[in-house]
Coordinates of C-alpha atoms and ligand atoms in Angstrom, one line a residue:
M25 CA 3.2 4.5 21.6
N26 CA 3.2 8.3 20.6
Y27 CA 4.0 9.5 16.8
Y28 CA 5.7 12.4 15.8
S29 CA 5.5 14.4 12.8
L30 CA 8.8 13.8 10.1
N31 CA 8.0 17.6 9.2
R32 CA 8.9 18.3 13.2
N33 CA 6.8 21.5 13.9
S34 CA 3.8 18.9 15.3
E35 CA 2.7 18.1 18.5
K36 CA 3.7 14.3 19.1
T37 CA 0.1 12.2 18.7
S38 CA -1.3 8.6 20.2
F39 CA -2.1 5.8 17.6
R40 CA -5.9 6.7 17.9
N41 CA -5.2 10.7 16.8
A42 CA -3.1 10.0 13.9
V43 CA -5.1 7.4 12.5
I44 CA -8.0 9.8 12.6
Q45 CA -6.2 13.2 11.6
G46 CA -3.8 10.5 8.4
L47 CA -1.5 13.7 8.3
A48 CA 0.0 16.2 10.3
P49 CA -1.3 19.5 11.0
D50 CA 1.9 21.2 9.7
K51 CA 1.5 18.4 7.1
G52 CA 4.5 16.2 7.9
L53 CA 3.9 11.8 8.0
Y54 CA 3.3 10.5 11.3
F55 CA 5.7 8.4 12.1
P56 CA 6.8 6.3 15.3
E57 CA 8.9 7.3 18.1
T58 CA 10.1 3.5 19.0
V59 CA 10.4 0.9 17.0
E60 CA 11.2 -2.7 19.6
P61 CA 13.0 -5.6 18.4
L62 CA 10.4 -8.6 18.5
D63 CA 12.1 -11.5 20.5
P64 CA 14.3 -13.5 18.2
T65 CA 12.4 -16.8 19.0
F66 CA 9.0 -16.1 18.0
I67 CA 10.9 -15.5 14.2
K68 CA 12.4 -18.4 14.7
D69 CA 8.9 -20.1 15.5
L70 CA 6.9 -18.0 12.3
E71 CA 6.2 -21.5 10.6
N72 CA 4.2 -22.0 13.7
I73 CA 1.9 -19.1 14.4
S74 CA -1.0 -18.6 12.5
N75 CA -1.2 -15.6 10.5
P76 CA -3.4 -13.4 12.8
E77 CA -1.0 -14.1 15.9
I78 CA 1.6 -13.4 13.8
A79 CA 0.2 -10.2 12.8
Y80 CA -1.0 -9.3 15.9
M81 CA 2.3 -9.7 17.4
A82 CA 4.0 -7.3 15.1
I83 CA 1.6 -4.6 15.2
K84 CA 0.5 -4.2 19.2
Q85 CA 3.6 -1.8 20.0
F86 CA 2.1 0.5 17.1
V87 CA -0.9 1.2 18.7
G88 CA -0.5 0.4 22.1
D89 CA -3.7 1.4 24.5
D90 CA -5.0 2.5 22.3
I91 CA -7.4 -0.2 21.1
P92 CA -7.5 -3.1 23.8
E93 CA -6.2 -6.4 22.9
A94 CA -9.1 -8.8 22.7
E95 CA -10.4 -6.1 20.2
L96 CA -7.3 -5.4 18.0
Q97 CA -7.1 -9.5 17.9
N98 CA -10.7 -9.6 16.6
I99 CA -9.2 -6.8 14.2
V100 CA -6.5 -8.7 12.4
T101 CA -8.4 -12.0 12.4
E102 CA -10.6 -10.2 10.3
T103 CA -8.3 -8.0 7.8
L104 CA -6.8 -11.5 7.6
S105 CA -9.6 -13.0 6.0
F106 CA -7.7 -14.9 3.4
D107 CA -4.5 -16.4 1.6
F108 CA -1.0 -14.9 1.1
P109 CA 0.5 -17.6 -1.1
L110 CA 4.4 -18.0 -1.5
E111 CA 4.4 -19.9 -4.9
K112 CA 7.9 -20.9 -6.5
V113 CA 8.5 -18.9 -10.4
E114 CA 12.2 -20.4 -10.8
D115 CA 14.4 -22.0 -8.7
D116 CA 15.5 -19.7 -5.5
I117 CA 12.8 -16.9 -6.8
Y118 CA 9.6 -17.0 -5.2
A119 CA 6.4 -14.9 -5.3
L120 CA 4.7 -13.2 -2.7
E121 CA 0.7 -13.2 -4.3
L122 CA -0.8 -10.9 -2.2
F123 CA -4.3 -10.4 -4.8
H124 CA -6.4 -12.4 -2.8
G125 CA -8.7 -10.0 -0.9
P126 CA -11.9 -9.1 -2.0
T127 CA -10.1 -6.3 -4.9
M128 CA -7.7 -8.2 -6.1
A129 CA -4.7 -6.3 -4.8
F130 CA -2.8 -5.3 -2.0
K131 CA -3.9 -2.7 -0.6
D132 CA -7.1 -4.9 0.7
V133 CA -5.4 -5.6 4.1
G134 CA -4.2 -2.2 5.2
A135 CA -7.3 -0.2 3.5
R136 CA -9.7 -3.7 6.0
F137 CA -7.1 -3.0 8.8
M138 CA -7.8 1.2 9.2
A139 CA -11.4 0.8 8.0
R140 CA -11.5 -1.6 11.7
C141 CA -9.6 0.5 13.6
L142 CA -12.0 3.8 12.5
G143 CA -14.8 2.1 13.2
Y144 CA -13.6 1.0 16.8
F145 CA -12.7 5.0 17.3
N146 CA -15.7 6.2 16.0
R147 CA -18.3 3.8 18.1
N148 CA -16.1 5.6 21.0
R149 CA -16.5 9.0 20.2
K150 CA -19.6 11.1 21.6
Q151 CA -22.1 10.9 19.9
D152 CA -22.5 15.0 18.7
A153 CA -18.5 14.9 17.3
G154 CA -20.0 14.2 13.9
K155 CA -18.9 11.5 10.8
V156 CA -15.1 11.6 9.8
T157 CA -14.6 11.7 5.8
V158 CA -11.7 9.6 4.4
L159 CA -10.9 11.3 1.7
V160 CA -8.8 9.0 -0.6
A161 CA -6.8 10.0 -3.9
T162 CA -6.1 6.5 -6.1
S163 CA -3.5 5.6 -9.5
G164 CA -6.1 2.6 -9.4
D165 CA -5.8 0.0 -7.1
T166 CA -6.4 1.9 -3.5
G167 CA -9.9 3.5 -4.2
G168 CA -11.6 -0.5 -5.0
A169 CA -9.8 -1.5 -1.7
V170 CA -10.8 1.4 0.4
A171 CA -14.5 1.2 -0.7
S172 CA -14.7 -2.2 -0.1
G173 CA -13.1 -1.6 3.3
F174 CA -15.2 0.7 4.4
L175 CA -18.5 0.1 3.0
G176 CA -21.1 0.3 5.4
V177 CA -18.4 1.3 8.4
E178 CA -20.8 3.6 10.8
G179 CA -20.0 7.4 10.8
V180 CA -17.8 7.0 7.8
D181 CA -18.2 9.0 4.7
V182 CA -15.7 8.4 2.1
V183 CA -14.4 10.6 -0.8
I184 CA -12.9 8.8 -3.3
L185 CA -10.6 10.8 -6.3
Y186 CA -9.2 8.9 -9.2
P187 CA -7.8 10.1 -12.7
S188 CA -10.0 10.4 -15.5
G189 CA -9.3 7.7 -18.1
K190 CA -5.6 6.5 -16.0
V191 CA -7.2 3.4 -14.4
S192 CA -8.6 0.4 -15.6
D193 CA -12.7 -0.3 -16.5
I194 CA -12.6 -3.6 -13.2
Q195 CA -10.6 -0.5 -11.3
E196 CA -13.3 2.1 -11.9
R197 CA -16.1 -0.5 -11.4
Q198 CA -14.6 -1.5 -8.0
L199 CA -14.9 2.1 -6.7
T200 CA -17.6 3.2 -8.5
T201 CA -20.4 0.7 -8.2
L202 CA -21.1 0.4 -5.1
G203 CA -22.7 3.4 -3.2
K204 CA -24.1 4.0 0.3
N205 CA -21.3 5.6 2.1
I206 CA -19.1 5.3 -0.7
R207 CA -18.8 8.1 -3.5
A208 CA -16.5 8.7 -6.1
L209 CA -15.5 11.9 -8.5
E210 CA -13.4 11.3 -11.7
V211 CA -11.2 14.2 -11.4
D212 CA -9.8 16.1 -14.8
G213 CA -6.4 15.7 -14.9
T214 CA -2.8 13.1 -12.8
F215 CA -2.6 11.0 -9.9
D216 CA -0.6 13.6 -8.5
D217 CA -2.7 16.2 -9.1
C218 CA -5.5 14.3 -7.4
Q219 CA -3.2 13.6 -4.1
D220 CA -2.5 17.5 -4.2
M221 CA -6.3 18.3 -3.9
V222 CA -6.0 15.8 -1.1
K223 CA -3.7 18.0 0.5
T224 CA -4.8 20.3 0.1
A225 CA -8.0 19.0 1.6
F226 CA -6.6 18.4 4.9
L227 CA -5.1 22.0 5.3
D228 CA -8.0 24.2 4.1
K229 CA -9.0 25.3 7.4
S230 CA -13.3 26.2 6.5
L231 CA -13.5 22.5 6.2
G232 CA -12.6 21.2 9.6
E233 CA -15.7 20.5 10.6
K234 CA -15.9 17.2 8.4
N235 CA -12.9 15.5 10.4
L236 CA -11.3 15.0 6.8
T237 CA -8.6 12.3 7.4
S238 CA -6.7 9.7 4.8
A239 CA -6.8 6.2 3.6
N240 CA -3.7 6.7 1.4
S241 CA -0.5 4.9 2.4
I242 CA 0.2 8.1 4.8
N243 CA -2.1 6.9 7.0
V244 CA 0.2 4.9 9.9
A245 CA -3.2 2.4 10.1
R246 CA -3.0 1.9 5.9
W247 CA 0.6 2.0 5.9
L248 CA 2.0 -0.4 9.0
P249 CA -0.1 -3.5 8.7
Q250 CA 1.7 -3.9 5.2
M251 CA 4.6 -5.2 7.0
F252 CA 2.9 -8.6 7.9
Y253 CA 3.2 -9.6 4.3
F254 CA 6.6 -10.1 4.9
F255 CA 6.5 -12.5 7.6
F256 CA 3.6 -13.8 6.0
A257 CA 6.7 -14.6 3.2
Y258 CA 9.4 -16.0 5.8
K259 CA 6.8 -17.9 7.3
Q260 CA 6.8 -20.0 4.0
L261 CA 9.7 -19.9 2.9
Q262 CA 11.2 -23.9 3.6
H263 CA 15.1 -23.4 3.2
K264 CA 16.4 -20.4 4.9
E265 CA 19.9 -21.1 4.4
K266 CA 20.5 -18.3 1.7
D267 CA 20.0 -14.5 2.6
V268 CA 16.3 -13.4 1.4
I269 CA 16.1 -10.1 -1.1
F270 CA 12.9 -8.6 -1.4
A271 CA 11.7 -6.7 -4.1
V272 CA 8.7 -4.2 -3.9
P273 CA 6.8 -2.8 -6.9
S274 CA 6.7 0.4 -5.8
G275 CA 4.4 3.5 -6.7
N276 CA 3.9 5.1 -3.2
F277 CA 6.4 3.1 -1.8
G278 CA 4.9 2.5 1.5
N279 CA 4.8 -0.9 1.4
I280 CA 8.5 -1.0 0.9
C281 CA 8.5 0.9 3.6
A282 CA 6.6 -1.5 5.5
G283 CA 9.0 -3.9 4.2
I284 CA 12.0 -1.9 6.4
M285 CA 9.5 -1.8 9.3
A286 CA 9.8 -5.4 9.2
G287 CA 14.0 -5.9 9.2
K288 CA 13.8 -3.5 12.0
L289 CA 11.3 -6.2 13.8
G290 CA 14.1 -8.3 13.4
L291 CA 13.1 -10.2 10.6
P292 CA 16.8 -11.5 8.7
V293 CA 15.6 -9.5 5.2
D294 CA 19.2 -8.6 3.4
H295 CA 18.3 -6.7 1.0
F296 CA 15.3 -4.6 -0.3
V297 CA 14.7 -4.2 -4.1
A298 CA 12.1 -1.0 -4.4
A299 CA 11.4 -1.9 -9.0
T300 CA 9.5 1.7 -10.4
N301 CA 8.1 1.5 -13.6
I302 CA 10.2 5.2 -15.2
N303 CA 8.3 6.9 -12.8
D304 CA 12.6 6.3 -11.5
T305 CA 12.3 10.0 -9.1
V306 CA 13.6 7.3 -6.2
P307 CA 16.3 5.5 -8.8
Q308 CA 17.0 8.7 -9.9
Y309 CA 18.1 9.3 -6.5
L310 CA 20.0 6.6 -5.4
K311 CA 22.5 7.8 -8.7
N312 CA 23.0 10.7 -8.4
G313 CA 21.7 11.7 -4.6
T314 CA 19.8 14.4 -6.0
Y315 CA 15.5 14.1 -4.9
S316 CA 13.6 15.6 -7.9
P317 CA 10.4 14.7 -7.9
K318 CA 8.8 15.1 -11.7
P319 CA 5.1 14.7 -13.0
S320 CA 3.7 11.1 -13.0
K321 CA 3.6 9.5 -15.9
Q322 CA 1.0 7.1 -17.7
T323 CA 2.2 3.2 -18.2
I324 CA 0.8 0.1 -17.8
S325 CA 1.7 -0.3 -14.3
N326 CA -0.4 2.5 -13.3
A327 CA -0.8 1.5 -9.5
M328 CA 2.7 3.0 -9.7
D329 CA 2.5 6.2 -11.7
V330 CA 4.0 8.4 -8.9
G331 CA 6.1 11.3 -9.4
N332 CA 6.5 12.0 -5.7
P333 CA 6.6 8.7 -3.8
S334 CA 4.8 10.2 -1.0
N335 CA 6.3 7.5 1.6
F336 CA 10.0 8.0 1.0
V337 CA 10.7 10.5 3.8
R338 CA 9.9 7.3 5.8
I339 CA 12.8 5.2 4.4
Q340 CA 14.6 8.3 4.8
Q341 CA 14.3 8.8 8.1
F342 CA 15.1 4.6 8.0
F343 CA 18.2 5.5 7.7
D344 CA 18.8 8.9 9.6
Q345 CA 18.6 10.5 5.7
D346 CA 22.4 8.8 5.5
I347 CA 22.2 7.8 1.5
E348 CA 25.4 5.8 2.0
A349 CA 23.2 4.1 4.6
L350 CA 20.0 3.5 2.6
K351 CA 22.2 1.6 0.0
A352 CA 23.5 -0.6 1.8
K353 CA 20.6 -2.2 2.8
F354 CA 18.3 -0.5 -0.5
S355 CA 18.4 -0.3 -4.5
S356 CA 16.0 1.0 -6.6
Y357 CA 15.4 0.4 -10.0
S358 CA 13.3 2.0 -13.0
F359 CA 11.9 -1.2 -15.6
S360 CA 10.1 1.1 -19.2
D361 CA 6.7 -0.8 -20.0
D362 CA 8.6 -2.9 -23.3
Q363 CA 10.9 -4.3 -21.1
T364 CA 7.8 -5.1 -18.4
R365 CA 5.6 -7.2 -21.4
K366 CA 9.2 -9.0 -22.4
V367 CA 9.5 -10.5 -18.8
M368 CA 5.7 -11.1 -18.3
A369 CA 6.0 -13.4 -21.7
N370 CA 9.1 -14.3 -20.7
I371 CA 8.3 -15.5 -17.3
Y372 CA 4.8 -17.3 -18.7
T373 CA 6.8 -19.2 -21.3
A374 CA 9.5 -20.2 -18.9
S375 CA 6.8 -21.1 -16.1
G376 CA 3.6 -20.5 -16.9
Y377 CA 3.5 -17.9 -13.9
V378 CA 0.7 -15.6 -15.2
A379 CA 2.3 -11.7 -13.8
D380 CA 0.7 -9.0 -13.8
P381 CA 2.8 -5.4 -15.0
H382 CA 3.5 -4.7 -11.5
G383 CA 4.4 -7.5 -10.3
A384 CA 6.3 -8.4 -13.8
V385 CA 8.4 -4.6 -12.6
G386 CA 8.9 -6.4 -8.9
Y387 CA 10.5 -9.2 -10.9
L388 CA 12.9 -7.5 -13.2
G389 CA 13.8 -5.3 -9.7
L390 CA 14.7 -8.7 -8.1
K391 CA 16.9 -10.0 -11.5
K392 CA 18.9 -7.3 -11.8
Y393 CA 19.7 -7.3 -7.9
L394 CA 20.2 -10.9 -8.4
G395 CA 22.5 -10.7 -11.4
Q396 CA 24.9 -8.4 -9.4
N397 CA 24.6 -10.4 -6.2
P398 CA 23.8 -14.3 -7.2
G399 CA 22.9 -17.2 -4.2
K400 CA 20.9 -15.1 -2.3
T401 CA 16.6 -16.1 -1.8
G402 CA 14.4 -13.8 -4.0
I403 CA 11.3 -12.9 -3.7
F404 CA 9.0 -10.7 -5.7
L405 CA 5.3 -8.8 -4.5
E406 CA 3.0 -9.8 -6.8
T407 CA 0.3 -6.8 -5.6
A408 CA -2.6 -7.7 -8.4
H409 CA -4.0 -10.4 -9.8
P410 CA -3.6 -10.3 -13.5
V411 CA -7.7 -10.0 -14.0
K412 CA -6.9 -6.3 -13.1
F413 CA -5.3 -5.3 -16.0
L414 CA -6.7 -7.6 -18.3
D415 CA -6.2 -6.0 -21.8
I416 CA -2.8 -5.8 -21.0
V417 CA -2.3 -10.0 -19.7
E418 CA -4.1 -11.4 -22.4
D419 CA -2.4 -8.9 -25.2
T420 CA 1.2 -9.5 -24.1
L421 CA 0.6 -13.5 -23.4
G422 CA -1.8 -14.6 -25.7
V423 CA -3.9 -16.1 -23.2
Q424 CA -7.4 -15.9 -21.4
V425 CA -7.3 -15.2 -17.8
E426 CA -10.5 -16.6 -15.7
I427 CA -12.7 -13.7 -14.2
P428 CA -12.7 -14.5 -10.6
E429 CA -16.1 -14.0 -8.1
Q430 CA -14.6 -10.9 -6.8
I431 CA -14.8 -9.4 -10.2
R432 CA -17.7 -10.6 -12.3
A433 CA -19.6 -9.4 -9.3
V434 CA -18.7 -5.3 -10.2
M435 CA -18.3 -6.4 -14.4
D436 CA -22.2 -4.8 -15.0
K437 CA -23.1 -2.3 -12.1
E438 CA -23.4 1.1 -12.8
K439 CA -21.0 3.7 -12.7
I440 CA -21.3 6.4 -10.1
K441 CA -19.5 9.5 -10.0
R442 CA -19.2 13.5 -10.6
S443 CA -16.8 15.1 -12.4
I444 CA -14.7 17.4 -11.1
S445 CA -11.8 19.1 -12.2
S446 CA -10.8 21.7 -9.8
Y447 CA -9.5 22.1 -5.8
E448 CA -13.0 23.8 -6.5
E449 CA -15.5 21.7 -6.5
L450 CA -14.6 19.4 -4.1
K451 CA -14.5 21.9 -1.6
R452 CA -18.2 22.7 -2.9
F453 CA -18.7 18.4 -2.9
L454 CA -17.7 18.2 0.8
L455 CA -19.4 21.4 2.1
D456 CA -22.6 20.8 0.3
S457 CA -22.4 16.7 1.3
K458 CA -24.5 16.1 4.7
Ligands
PLP508 C1 -0.3 0.8 -4.7 C2 0.3 -0.1 -5.5 C3 1.9 -0.5 -5.5 C4 2.5 0.2 -5.1 O1 2.4 0.5 -3.9 P1 2.6 1.7 -3.3 O2 2.9 1.0 -1.5 O3 2.1 2.7 -3.0 O4 4.7 1.6 -3.0 C5 2.3 -2.0 -6.7 N1 1.6 -2.6 -7.3 C6 -0.4 -2.6 -6.5 C7 -1.4 -3.4 -7.9 C8 -1.0 -1.8 -6.1 O5 -1.9 -1.4 -6.0

């Protein structure tokens, strides 16, 4: 399997190289050259197949010969060592809970898969090839998932950039308290500033020896494993007689783009709904046909505060840049913090289900679409445990959320971080570290 750059100005490359490089040399995102649908009997039989086996079948063509079969099976089995329950919230509406992993955010799967792939590639690199540095910008949850996923991986250093004052206390603890090969930089700026610094570093030739790579969803090893969720949801859906709609709370649009890939592999999905907060670049594009990225605005669903979603180019590629073809399969709506809080309260009153602000945005998108297209089964992705947004959830619902073990473990550890405010400072930090 080869990957090409969506900017079409770089050589094609293998899975291994795409993972190690992150972004193509021409700044483009890597995209698989071919996608072979899976055997339809496999899809029909999902109920009887284990999660690791489903994941292995879904991912293997994208890895090709770069990781041997037994090793890849190991990697997916270790990656998926927790549950992905589908919870009924009301008639024909389900929440797919993706927060049962070590950092209680859906990004655990992508981070764990990528860390293990990189660990495997590193074991097979020459001794003198030097360490790989994973450089990652986070709007909240990526940092913790990457820190936990990569902790202790031989030959890999991790540097996490996060916007000062714009992530929750628990999120900050998850990425600043682990130590070892994980270091955190607090950036005086927004998430977009963090992301821009990371992109600049990748193109900076004077950092060549650092072997920088990305663990954001631009990296194919972070992006592609997210398609597993859609298979796991479908597997658990008992009544499949109605069309299935997935609503995904979206920021960088990596998760929903992986869902579209699951559809390309043959999973029967009728329609995708990308729900956003007021960072509405994509909903606006679908409305008026112009794509104009804007600086990100802060909201209560902070992991989606993205003004220029990096994976949208991949979604456009799936539909050959044809906006009408895209709209036939994909809708996108934006919602305010007020609407989000109201619906969190409504869901709780009606069903007792506690949704976090991100899941609630997904629910809003689902309801909006189903309002215009009734008679279907809807699944919204619950991307974070409510405890990760404790203040907002407790304040909005008037309930107390029990703090799970994974979170309690970081609550009173000391935060260790360095503050930076410019690219020059980031560069010096990278060059000074051994
Ligand atoms: C990252 C994240 C999202 C957005 O996912 P994308 O793949 O960037 O669209 C949604 N919810 C939570 C909790 C997240 O951490």
